[in-house]
mmCIF file of C-alpha atoms in Angstrom:
data_model
loop_
_atom_site.group_PDB
_atom_site.id
_atom_site.type_symbol
_atom_site.label_atom_id
_atom_site.label_comp_id
_atom_site.label_asym_id
_atom_site.label_seq_id
_atom_site.Cartn_x
_atom_site.Cartn_y
_atom_site.Cartn_z
ATOM 1 C CA MET A 544 -0.186 -0.056 -0.004
ATOM 2 C CA ASP A 545 1.017 3.769 -0.809
ATOM 3 C CA THR A 546 -2.004 5.032 1.342
ATOM 4 C CA ASP A 547 -1.011 5.593 4.448
ATOM 5 C CA LEU A 548 -4.566 6.960 5.956
ATOM 6 C CA LEU A 549 -7.449 7.578 3.775
ATOM 7 C CA ILE A 550 -9.315 10.603 4.396
ATOM 8 C CA VAL A 551 -13.250 10.765 3.217
ATOM 9 C CA GLY A 552 -15.324 14.636 3.420
ATOM 10 C CA GLY A 553 -13.091 17.499 2.227
ATOM 11 C CA GLY A 554 -15.542 19.577 5.592
ATOM 12 C CA PRO A 555 -12.928 21.324 7.585
ATOM 13 C CA ALA A 556 -12.984 18.011 9.637
ATOM 14 C CA GLY A 557 -11.540 16.253 6.918
ATOM 15 C CA CYS A 558 -9.002 19.107 5.559
ATOM 16 C CA ALA A 559 -7.795 18.761 9.237
ATOM 17 C CA ALA A 560 -7.257 15.423 9.671
ATOM 18 C CA ALA A 561 -5.156 15.893 6.262
ATOM 19 C CA VAL A 562 -2.798 18.700 6.998
ATOM 20 C CA MET A 563 -2.483 16.602 10.174
ATOM 21 C CA ALA A 564 -1.265 13.228 9.133
ATOM 22 C CA ALA A 565 1.148 15.499 6.610
ATOM 23 C CA SER A 566 2.245 17.089 9.195
ATOM 24 C CA VAL A 567 3.930 13.195 10.805
ATOM 25 C CA GLY A 568 4.835 11.920 8.577
ATOM 26 C CA MET A 569 1.738 10.333 6.828
ATOM 27 C CA ARG A 570 1.060 10.218 2.918
ATOM 28 C CA SER A 571 -3.155 10.578 2.350
ATOM 29 C CA VAL A 572 -6.180 10.940 0.551
ATOM 30 C CA LEU A 573 -9.051 12.422 0.187
ATOM 31 C CA ILE A 574 -11.610 11.661 -1.345
ATOM 32 C CA GLU A 575 -14.612 15.053 -1.592
ATOM 33 C CA SER A 576 -18.442 14.283 -3.413
ATOM 34 C CA GLY A 577 -18.280 18.464 -4.452
ATOM 35 C CA ASP A 578 -16.365 20.565 -6.890
ATOM 36 C CA THR A 579 -14.102 22.566 -4.491
ATOM 37 C CA VAL A 580 -12.839 20.790 -0.084
ATOM 38 C CA CYS A 581 -15.049 22.363 2.185
ATOM 39 C CA GLY A 582 -18.049 24.436 -0.130
ATOM 40 C CA ALA A 583 -20.511 24.842 2.581
ATOM 41 C CA LEU A 584 -18.419 26.878 4.332
ATOM 42 C CA ARG A 585 -18.313 29.422 1.483
ATOM 43 C CA ARG A 586 -22.361 29.904 1.740
ATOM 44 C CA ILE A 587 -21.369 31.072 5.685
ATOM 45 C CA PRO A 588 -20.946 34.667 4.830
ATOM 46 C CA VAL A 589 -19.914 35.615 8.789
ATOM 47 C CA VAL A 590 -18.276 33.326 11.690
ATOM 48 C CA SER A 591 -17.615 34.757 14.497
ATOM 49 C CA ASN A 592 -16.601 31.769 17.058
ATOM 50 C CA VAL A 593 -13.301 30.394 15.112
ATOM 51 C CA LEU A 594 -9.738 32.217 15.208
ATOM 52 C CA GLY A 595 -8.435 33.960 12.693
ATOM 53 C CA VAL A 596 -11.259 34.222 10.461
ATOM 54 C CA THR A 597 -14.802 36.769 9.786
ATOM 55 C CA ASN A 598 -16.130 34.504 7.244
ATOM 56 C CA GLY A 599 -16.094 31.204 6.072
ATOM 57 C CA PRO A 600 -15.462 32.123 2.259
ATOM 58 C CA ASP A 601 -12.096 33.019 3.222
ATOM 59 C CA LEU A 602 -12.053 30.413 5.224
ATOM 60 C CA ALA A 603 -12.349 27.460 3.082
ATOM 61 C CA THR A 604 -9.655 29.949 0.638
ATOM 62 C CA ALA A 605 -7.304 29.623 3.993
ATOM 63 C CA ILE A 606 -7.899 25.867 3.819
ATOM 64 C CA GLU A 607 -8.021 24.665 -0.051
ATOM 65 C CA ALA A 608 -4.151 26.619 0.148
ATOM 66 C CA ASP A 609 -3.193 24.614 3.517
ATOM 67 C CA LEU A 610 -4.473 20.936 1.850
ATOM 68 C CA ALA A 611 -2.140 22.222 -1.130
ATOM 69 C CA ARG A 612 0.758 22.961 0.394
ATOM 70 C CA CYS A 613 0.326 19.519 1.191
ATOM 71 C CA ASP A 614 2.748 17.159 -1.522
ATOM 72 C CA LEU A 615 1.492 14.061 1.308
ATOM 73 C CA CYS A 616 -1.565 14.592 0.070
ATOM 74 C CA ARG A 617 -3.345 13.659 -3.217
ATOM 75 C CA VAL A 618 -6.981 14.695 -3.642
ATOM 76 C CA GLU A 619 -9.733 13.095 -5.539
ATOM 77 C CA LEU A 620 -12.877 15.580 -6.346
ATOM 78 C CA GLY A 621 -16.016 14.461 -7.538
ATOM 79 C CA SER A 622 -15.437 11.549 -5.986
ATOM 80 C CA ARG A 623 -17.904 9.613 -3.114
ATOM 81 C CA ALA A 624 -17.340 7.423 -1.572
ATOM 82 C CA THR A 625 -19.814 4.860 -0.482
ATOM 83 C CA THR A 626 -18.417 2.322 0.968
ATOM 84 C CA ILE A 627 -16.479 1.440 3.793
ATOM 85 C CA ASP A 628 -15.140 -2.436 4.418
ATOM 86 C CA ALA A 629 -12.319 -1.853 7.309
ATOM 87 C CA PHE A 630 -10.070 -5.431 7.779
ATOM 88 C CA ASP A 631 -7.551 -7.177 11.023
ATOM 89 C CA ASP A 632 -4.970 -4.408 8.413
ATOM 90 C CA ARG A 633 -6.304 -2.738 6.205
ATOM 91 C CA VAL A 634 -9.668 -0.721 5.096
ATOM 92 C CA GLU A 635 -11.281 -0.585 1.407
ATOM 93 C CA VAL A 636 -13.038 1.910 0.733
ATOM 94 C CA ALA A 637 -15.308 0.889 -2.482
ATOM 95 C CA VAL A 638 -15.161 4.894 -4.320
ATOM 96 C CA GLU A 639 -16.923 6.266 -6.709
ATOM 97 C CA PRO A 640 -17.217 9.361 -9.251
ATOM 98 C CA VAL A 641 -20.156 11.840 -8.633
ATOM 99 C CA THR A 642 -20.719 12.244 -12.505
ATOM 100 C CA PRO A 643 -18.479 9.391 -14.515
ATOM 101 C CA VAL A 644 -17.844 11.054 -17.589
ATOM 102 C CA GLY A 645 -14.153 12.334 -18.274
ATOM 103 C CA SER A 646 -13.967 10.270 -14.840
ATOM 104 C CA THR A 647 -10.871 8.438 -14.590
ATOM 105 C CA ARG A 648 -11.417 5.971 -12.462
ATOM 106 C CA GLY A 649 -15.218 3.870 -13.881
ATOM 107 C CA ARG A 650 -17.330 2.490 -11.367
ATOM 108 C CA GLY A 651 -16.379 0.002 -8.413
ATOM 109 C CA ALA A 652 -12.372 1.538 -7.130
ATOM 110 C CA ARG A 653 -11.873 0.889 -4.178
ATOM 111 C CA LEU A 654 -8.933 2.523 -2.460
ATOM 112 C CA THR A 655 -6.442 0.764 0.700
ATOM 113 C CA ALA A 656 -4.742 2.088 3.284
ATOM 114 C CA PRO A 657 -4.188 1.668 6.689
ATOM 115 C CA TYR A 658 -6.865 3.590 7.773
ATOM 116 C CA VAL A 659 -9.354 5.741 7.244
ATOM 117 C CA VAL A 660 -10.942 9.189 8.520
ATOM 118 C CA VAL A 661 -14.193 9.516 8.126
ATOM 119 C CA ALA A 662 -15.818 13.464 8.057
ATOM 120 C CA THR A 663 -18.983 12.681 5.965
ATOM 121 C CA GLY A 664 -20.902 15.296 8.288
ATOM 122 C CA VAL A 665 -24.760 16.434 7.734
ATOM 123 C CA GLY A 666 -27.233 16.813 5.802
ATOM 124 C CA PRO A 667 -30.099 18.496 5.695
ATOM 125 C CA LEU A 668 -33.000 16.796 6.824
ATOM 126 C CA GLY A 669 -36.392 17.386 4.603
ATOM 127 C CA PRO A 670 -40.305 17.533 5.998
ATOM 128 C CA GLU A 671 -40.509 14.045 5.384
ATOM 129 C CA GLY A 672 -38.239 13.498 8.323
ATOM 130 C CA ALA A 673 -40.550 15.987 10.312
ATOM 131 C CA GLY A 674 -43.864 14.699 12.028
ATOM 132 C CA TRP A 675 -45.152 18.065 12.652
ATOM 133 C CA LEU A 676 -45.559 19.263 9.127
ATOM 134 C CA GLU A 677 -48.976 18.594 6.836
ATOM 135 C CA GLY A 678 -49.574 19.831 3.725
ATOM 136 C CA VAL A 679 -46.079 18.900 2.659
ATOM 137 C CA ALA A 680 -46.883 17.536 -0.031
ATOM 138 C CA GLY A 681 -46.082 19.434 -3.607
ATOM 139 C CA ARG A 682 -44.893 22.550 -1.882
ATOM 140 C CA ALA A 683 -41.050 24.075 -2.727
ATOM 141 C CA LEU A 684 -40.174 24.506 0.272
ATOM 142 C CA PRO A 685 -35.672 25.733 -0.247
ATOM 143 C CA PRO A 686 -33.859 25.935 2.719
ATOM 144 C CA LEU A 687 -33.183 28.769 4.403
ATOM 145 C CA TRP A 688 -28.972 28.356 3.257
ATOM 146 C CA GLU A 689 -30.229 29.539 0.069
ATOM 147 C CA ALA A 690 -32.378 31.886 0.552
ATOM 148 C CA ASP A 691 -31.346 35.536 -1.534
ATOM 149 C CA PRO A 692 -31.252 38.363 1.006
ATOM 150 C CA ALA A 693 -32.616 41.412 -1.405
ATOM 151 C CA ALA A 694 -35.713 38.454 -1.924
ATOM 152 C CA VAL A 695 -36.628 38.979 1.540
ATOM 153 C CA ASP A 696 -36.068 42.088 2.316
ATOM 154 C CA GLY A 697 -39.081 43.579 3.275
ATOM 155 C CA ARG A 698 -41.342 40.703 3.336
ATOM 156 C CA THR A 699 -42.874 38.091 5.592
ATOM 157 C CA VAL A 700 -40.220 34.868 5.972
ATOM 158 C CA LEU A 701 -42.116 31.849 7.527
ATOM 159 C CA VAL A 702 -38.835 29.164 9.352
ATOM 160 C CA LEU A 703 -40.077 25.698 9.024
ATOM 161 C CA GLY A 704 -37.887 25.073 11.944
ATOM 162 C CA ALA A 705 -34.797 27.271 14.363
ATOM 163 C CA ASP A 706 -31.780 25.217 13.393
ATOM 164 C CA ARG A 707 -28.474 27.131 13.301
ATOM 165 C CA PRO A 708 -28.526 28.248 9.096
ATOM 166 C CA LEU A 709 -31.607 30.622 11.239
ATOM 167 C CA GLY A 710 -28.924 32.718 13.134
ATOM 168 C CA THR A 711 -25.909 32.273 10.676
ATOM 169 C CA VAL A 712 -28.285 34.500 8.830
ATOM 170 C CA ALA A 713 -29.803 36.711 10.674
ATOM 171 C CA ARG A 714 -26.470 37.609 11.697
ATOM 172 C CA ALA A 715 -25.333 37.846 8.209
ATOM 173 C CA HIS A 716 -27.714 40.302 7.380
ATOM 174 C CA PRO A 717 -28.184 42.877 9.540
ATOM 175 C CA GLU A 718 -29.527 45.022 7.626
ATOM 176 C CA LEU A 719 -32.700 43.655 6.515
ATOM 177 C CA ARG A 720 -35.670 44.616 6.645
ATOM 178 C CA THR A 721 -37.601 41.229 6.863
ATOM 179 C CA ARG A 722 -39.690 39.642 9.303
ATOM 180 C CA PHE A 723 -38.637 35.920 9.976
ATOM 181 C CA VAL A 724 -41.289 33.718 11.811
ATOM 182 C CA VAL A 725 -40.406 30.964 12.826
ATOM 183 C CA ALA A 726 -42.163 28.448 13.620
ATOM 184 C CA TYR A 727 -40.787 24.941 15.144
ATOM 185 C CA PRO A 728 -41.415 21.818 17.773
ATOM 186 C CA PRO A 729 -40.115 22.554 21.039
ATOM 187 C CA GLU A 730 -37.342 19.746 20.871
ATOM 188 C CA ASP A 731 -35.519 23.036 18.938
ATOM 189 C CA ALA A 732 -36.164 25.072 21.894
ATOM 190 C CA TYR A 733 -32.739 24.904 22.979
ATOM 191 C CA LYS A 734 -31.675 26.424 18.691
ATOM 192 C CA THR A 735 -33.566 29.669 20.065
ATOM 193 C CA GLU A 736 -31.529 31.186 22.415
ATOM 194 C CA GLU A 737 -29.215 32.467 20.524
ATOM 195 C CA ILE A 738 -31.891 34.953 17.848
ATOM 196 C CA ARG A 739 -34.216 34.517 20.997
ATOM 197 C CA ARG A 740 -32.896 39.100 20.968
ATOM 198 C CA ASP A 741 -33.844 39.588 17.453
ATOM 199 C CA SER A 742 -36.367 41.666 17.032
ATOM 200 C CA ARG A 743 -36.897 40.393 13.334
ATOM 201 C CA VAL A 744 -37.733 37.289 14.924
ATOM 202 C CA GLU A 745 -41.029 35.915 16.319
ATOM 203 C CA LEU A 746 -40.564 32.465 17.643
ATOM 204 C CA VAL A 747 -43.122 30.116 17.424
ATOM 205 C CA ALA A 748 -43.452 26.431 19.823
ATOM 206 C CA VAL A 749 -45.918 24.376 17.769
ATOM 207 C CA ARG A 750 -47.290 20.829 18.476
ATOM 208 C CA ARG A 751 -48.647 20.830 14.788
ATOM 209 C CA LEU A 752 -47.833 22.911 11.152
ATOM 210 C CA GLU A 753 -51.062 22.119 8.920
ATOM 211 C CA PHE A 754 -50.279 23.657 4.535
ATOM 212 C CA GLU A 755 -53.389 25.629 3.147
ATOM 213 C CA PRO A 756 -53.537 25.078 -0.144
ATOM 214 C CA SER A 757 -51.082 26.756 -2.586
ATOM 215 C CA SER A 758 -51.302 30.311 -1.856
ATOM 216 C CA ALA A 759 -50.060 33.692 -2.000
ATOM 217 C CA PRO A 760 -49.819 34.198 0.473
ATOM 218 C CA VAL A 761 -48.310 30.948 2.448
ATOM 219 C CA THR A 762 -50.632 30.047 5.019
ATOM 220 C CA ALA A 763 -50.898 27.889 7.893
ATOM 221 C CA GLU A 764 -52.611 26.750 10.944
ATOM 222 C CA VAL A 765 -50.769 25.882 14.384
ATOM 223 C CA ARG A 766 -51.632 24.263 16.878
ATOM 224 C CA THR A 767 -49.248 26.240 19.721
ATOM 225 C CA VAL A 768 -47.233 24.111 22.375
ATOM 226 C CA GLU A 769 -50.141 25.892 24.493
ATOM 227 C CA GLY A 770 -52.850 23.991 23.242
ATOM 228 C CA GLU A 771 -53.743 27.620 20.905
ATOM 229 C CA ARG A 772 -54.547 27.735 16.925
ATOM 230 C CA ARG A 773 -53.299 30.390 15.118
ATOM 231 C CA VAL A 774 -52.842 31.095 11.524
ATOM 232 C CA LEU A 775 -49.562 32.045 9.504
ATOM 233 C CA THR A 776 -48.672 34.456 7.385
ATOM 234 C CA ALA A 777 -45.833 35.074 5.085
ATOM 235 C CA ASP A 778 -44.725 35.894 1.485
ATOM 236 C CA LEU A 779 -42.129 32.785 1.203
ATOM 237 C CA ALA A 780 -41.774 29.830 3.328
ATOM 238 C CA PHE A 781 -37.514 28.721 3.969
ATOM 239 C CA LEU A 782 -36.794 24.567 5.880
ATOM 240 C CA ASN A 783 -34.453 25.265 8.597
ATOM 241 C CA LEU A 784 -35.766 21.865 10.055
ATOM 242 C CA GLY A 785 -31.754 20.086 11.419
ATOM 243 C CA SER A 786 -29.709 17.727 9.861
ATOM 244 C CA ALA A 787 -29.051 14.550 9.936
ATOM 245 C CA PRO A 788 -25.065 12.064 9.599
ATOM 246 C CA ALA A 789 -24.705 10.823 6.209
ATOM 247 C CA PRO A 790 -22.026 7.840 6.647
ATOM 248 C CA PRO A 791 -21.249 5.497 4.260
ATOM 249 C CA ALA A 792 -22.513 2.461 3.815
ATOM 250 C CA GLY A 793 -20.340 -0.172 5.180
ATOM 251 C CA ALA A 794 -18.237 -0.545 8.529
ATOM 252 C CA VAL A 795 -18.536 3.258 10.277
ATOM 253 C CA ALA A 796 -20.857 1.692 13.471
ATOM 254 C CA ALA A 797 -23.732 4.514 14.616
ATOM 255 C CA ASP A 798 -25.531 4.059 18.039
ATOM 256 C CA PRO A 799 -28.721 4.728 18.057
ATOM 257 C CA SER A 800 -29.070 7.975 17.346
ATOM 258 C CA GLY A 801 -28.435 8.016 14.190
ATOM 259 C CA TYR A 802 -24.022 9.442 14.336
ATOM 260 C CA CYS A 803 -21.449 7.462 14.612
ATOM 261 C CA PRO A 804 -18.955 8.297 17.481
ATOM 262 C CA PRO A 805 -14.936 7.550 17.719
ATOM 263 C CA ARG A 806 -15.462 5.034 20.583
ATOM 264 C CA SER A 807 -17.580 2.847 18.641
ATOM 265 C CA GLN A 808 -16.217 2.643 15.338
ATOM 266 C CA HIS A 809 -12.899 0.240 14.604
ATOM 267 C CA PRO A 810 -10.003 -0.019 15.068
ATOM 268 C CA ARG A 811 -8.733 1.286 11.833
ATOM 269 C CA VAL A 812 -11.311 3.538 11.504
ATOM 270 C CA PHE A 813 -11.290 6.931 12.577
ATOM 271 C CA THR A 814 -14.426 10.017 13.005
ATOM 272 C CA ALA A 815 -14.378 13.000 12.886
ATOM 273 C CA GLY A 816 -16.451 16.252 12.638
ATOM 274 C CA ASP A 817 -19.882 16.873 13.074
ATOM 275 C CA LEU A 818 -20.792 12.636 12.191
ATOM 276 C CA ARG A 819 -19.720 12.466 14.880
ATOM 277 C CA SER A 820 -22.068 13.620 17.505
ATOM 278 C CA VAL A 821 -25.737 15.295 17.678
ATOM 279 C CA ARG A 822 -23.549 18.055 19.810
ATOM 280 C CA PHE A 823 -20.488 20.092 19.438
ATOM 281 C CA GLN A 824 -20.944 20.495 15.746
ATOM 282 C CA ARG A 825 -19.223 23.316 15.359
ATOM 283 C CA ILE A 826 -16.347 24.156 12.713
ATOM 284 C CA ALA A 827 -13.853 24.809 15.010
ATOM 285 C CA THR A 828 -14.930 21.453 16.383
ATOM 286 C CA ALA A 829 -14.738 19.480 13.702
ATOM 287 C CA MET A 830 -11.150 21.597 12.492
ATOM 288 C CA GLY A 831 -9.815 19.604 16.137
ATOM 289 C CA SER A 832 -11.419 17.160 15.950
ATOM 290 C CA GLY A 833 -10.093 15.733 12.492
ATOM 291 C CA GLY A 834 -6.578 16.188 13.407
ATOM 292 C CA GLU A 835 -7.393 14.218 16.265
ATOM 293 C CA ALA A 836 -8.221 11.745 14.565
ATOM 294 C CA ALA A 837 -4.997 12.297 11.425
ATOM 295 C CA LEU A 838 -3.632 11.660 15.257
ATOM 296 C CA GLY A 839 -5.272 8.427 15.903
ATOM 297 C CA ALA A 840 -4.642 6.587 13.015
ATOM 298 C CA TYR A 841 -0.538 7.660 13.015
ATOM 299 C CA TYR A 842 -0.408 6.996 16.785
ATOM 300 C CA ALA A 843 -2.279 3.622 16.239
ATOM 301 C CA SER A 844 0.266 3.248 13.886
ATOM 302 C CA ARG A 845 2.770 3.520 15.644
ATOM 303 C CA GLY A 846 1.130 0.441 18.318
ATOM 304 C CA LEU A 847 -0.193 3.903 20.653
ATOM 305 C CA PRO A 848 -2.886 3.615 22.883
ATOM 306 C CA THR A 849 -5.504 6.339 20.613
ATOM 307 C CA GLU A 850 -7.889 7.036 23.254
ATOM 308 C CA SER A 851 -8.591 10.396 23.780
ATOM 309 C CA GLY A 852 -12.112 10.923 25.267
ATOM 310 C CA GLY A 853 -15.619 10.877 23.815
ATOM 311 C CA LEU A 854 -18.995 12.737 22.885
ATOM 312 C CA PRO A 855 -22.715 12.380 23.874
ATOM 313 C CA THR A 856 -24.458 11.824 21.350
ATOM 314 C CA GLU A 857 -27.714 10.810 23.144
ATOM 315 C CA ILE A 858 -30.153 14.450 23.108
ATOM 316 C CA GLY A 859 -30.417 14.829 27.392
ATOM 317 C CA GLY A 860 -27.350 12.016 27.658
ATOM 318 C CA PRO A 861 -24.775 12.430 30.879
ATOM 319 C CA PRO A 862 -21.606 13.764 28.783
ATOM 320 C CA THR A 863 -18.543 11.438 28.182
ATOM 321 C CA LYS A 864 -15.554 10.727 30.752
ATOM 322 C CA THR A 865 -12.338 12.449 29.473
ATOM 323 C CA ASP A 866 -9.501 10.295 29.887
ATOM 324 C CA GLY A 867 -6.814 12.242 28.529
ATOM 325 C CA PRO A 868 -3.796 12.678 25.596
ATOM 326 C CA PRO A 869 -2.584 9.342 25.363
ATOM 327 C CA THR A 870 1.344 8.700 27.325
ATOM 328 C CA GLU A 871 4.115 8.148 25.778
ATOM 329 C CA VAL A 872 6.008 6.930 27.772
ATOM 330 C CA GLY A 873 9.095 4.904 26.924
ATOM 331 C CA GLY A 874 7.821 5.660 23.252
ATOM 332 C CA PRO A 875 9.103 6.468 19.699
ATOM 333 C CA SER A 876 9.394 10.680 19.678
ATOM 334 C CA ASP A 877 5.874 12.333 18.212
ATOM 335 C CA PRO A 878 6.938 14.619 14.920
ATOM 336 C CA ALA A 879 4.219 16.907 15.648
ATOM 337 C CA GLY A 880 5.802 17.538 18.597
ATOM 338 C CA GLY A 881 3.565 19.674 20.948
ATOM 339 C CA GLY A 882 1.484 21.137 17.920
#
């Protein structure tokens, strides 16, 4: 094998894993289904919780440049990992081109390495999985992060769900005169904290929302958590329901929530980024976990302990004790140093 580490997913976690792997001399192949790395970052206009940057496009550009400097990493864009198999001595990743025409690799190609970092992140939830929504069949409901600021300025927007993109949009566009009517289920209440003080936002906790037949304006009847019946009217409606983990099939182990905690994985499989847990889904934690996963693979290749802690994955579940970094008494020197 001429590859030490396979990395599935080209977001902040996967790219951080590639850079960290290169820093300790590991040869890696990064597999990304999009036509660029960090594609989601490029749609985030304001970043307020990552050191050194203030917006997603600049961060994505910086990450892309860092990755380009990693001679030990080969990036495979436009490739989707469909299955991951883990064995005693290796992992194998089945890869298919997203657009087969013109691809240099045919369908059914398999990449092999001693270890794999899986950082495929999460995908948006559709309305079919939201039991509190009715009357959505056949209705065009784009995700909120696709909203054109010019198209919503001065209008009333019905937002279905209180997930984080709402706060991102509000922070990125303080100049908008948009009225956001946010209908959300009780379990989303904790997500409303960051936008609760925005005067443009009206929060409506609901047990059920049913759209009336397609019309302009958008009209929906709701039953609130207090049992009140209300009619919400808006010019436009957008989905903002949250996300679900999106691991490849095969050896990646999921818990009952669908997420893939690091401690549950095969010894040759390391998970990183948003895929790990329903909590801790932030850019900074994704990058840290990607670097940690790559170091885990490096330590494993040296026969050293790899456990560094875990994450709670069940909503409301107790925190998991962190055991701290592996102790390397008498072990080989670590080229990563103290970084």
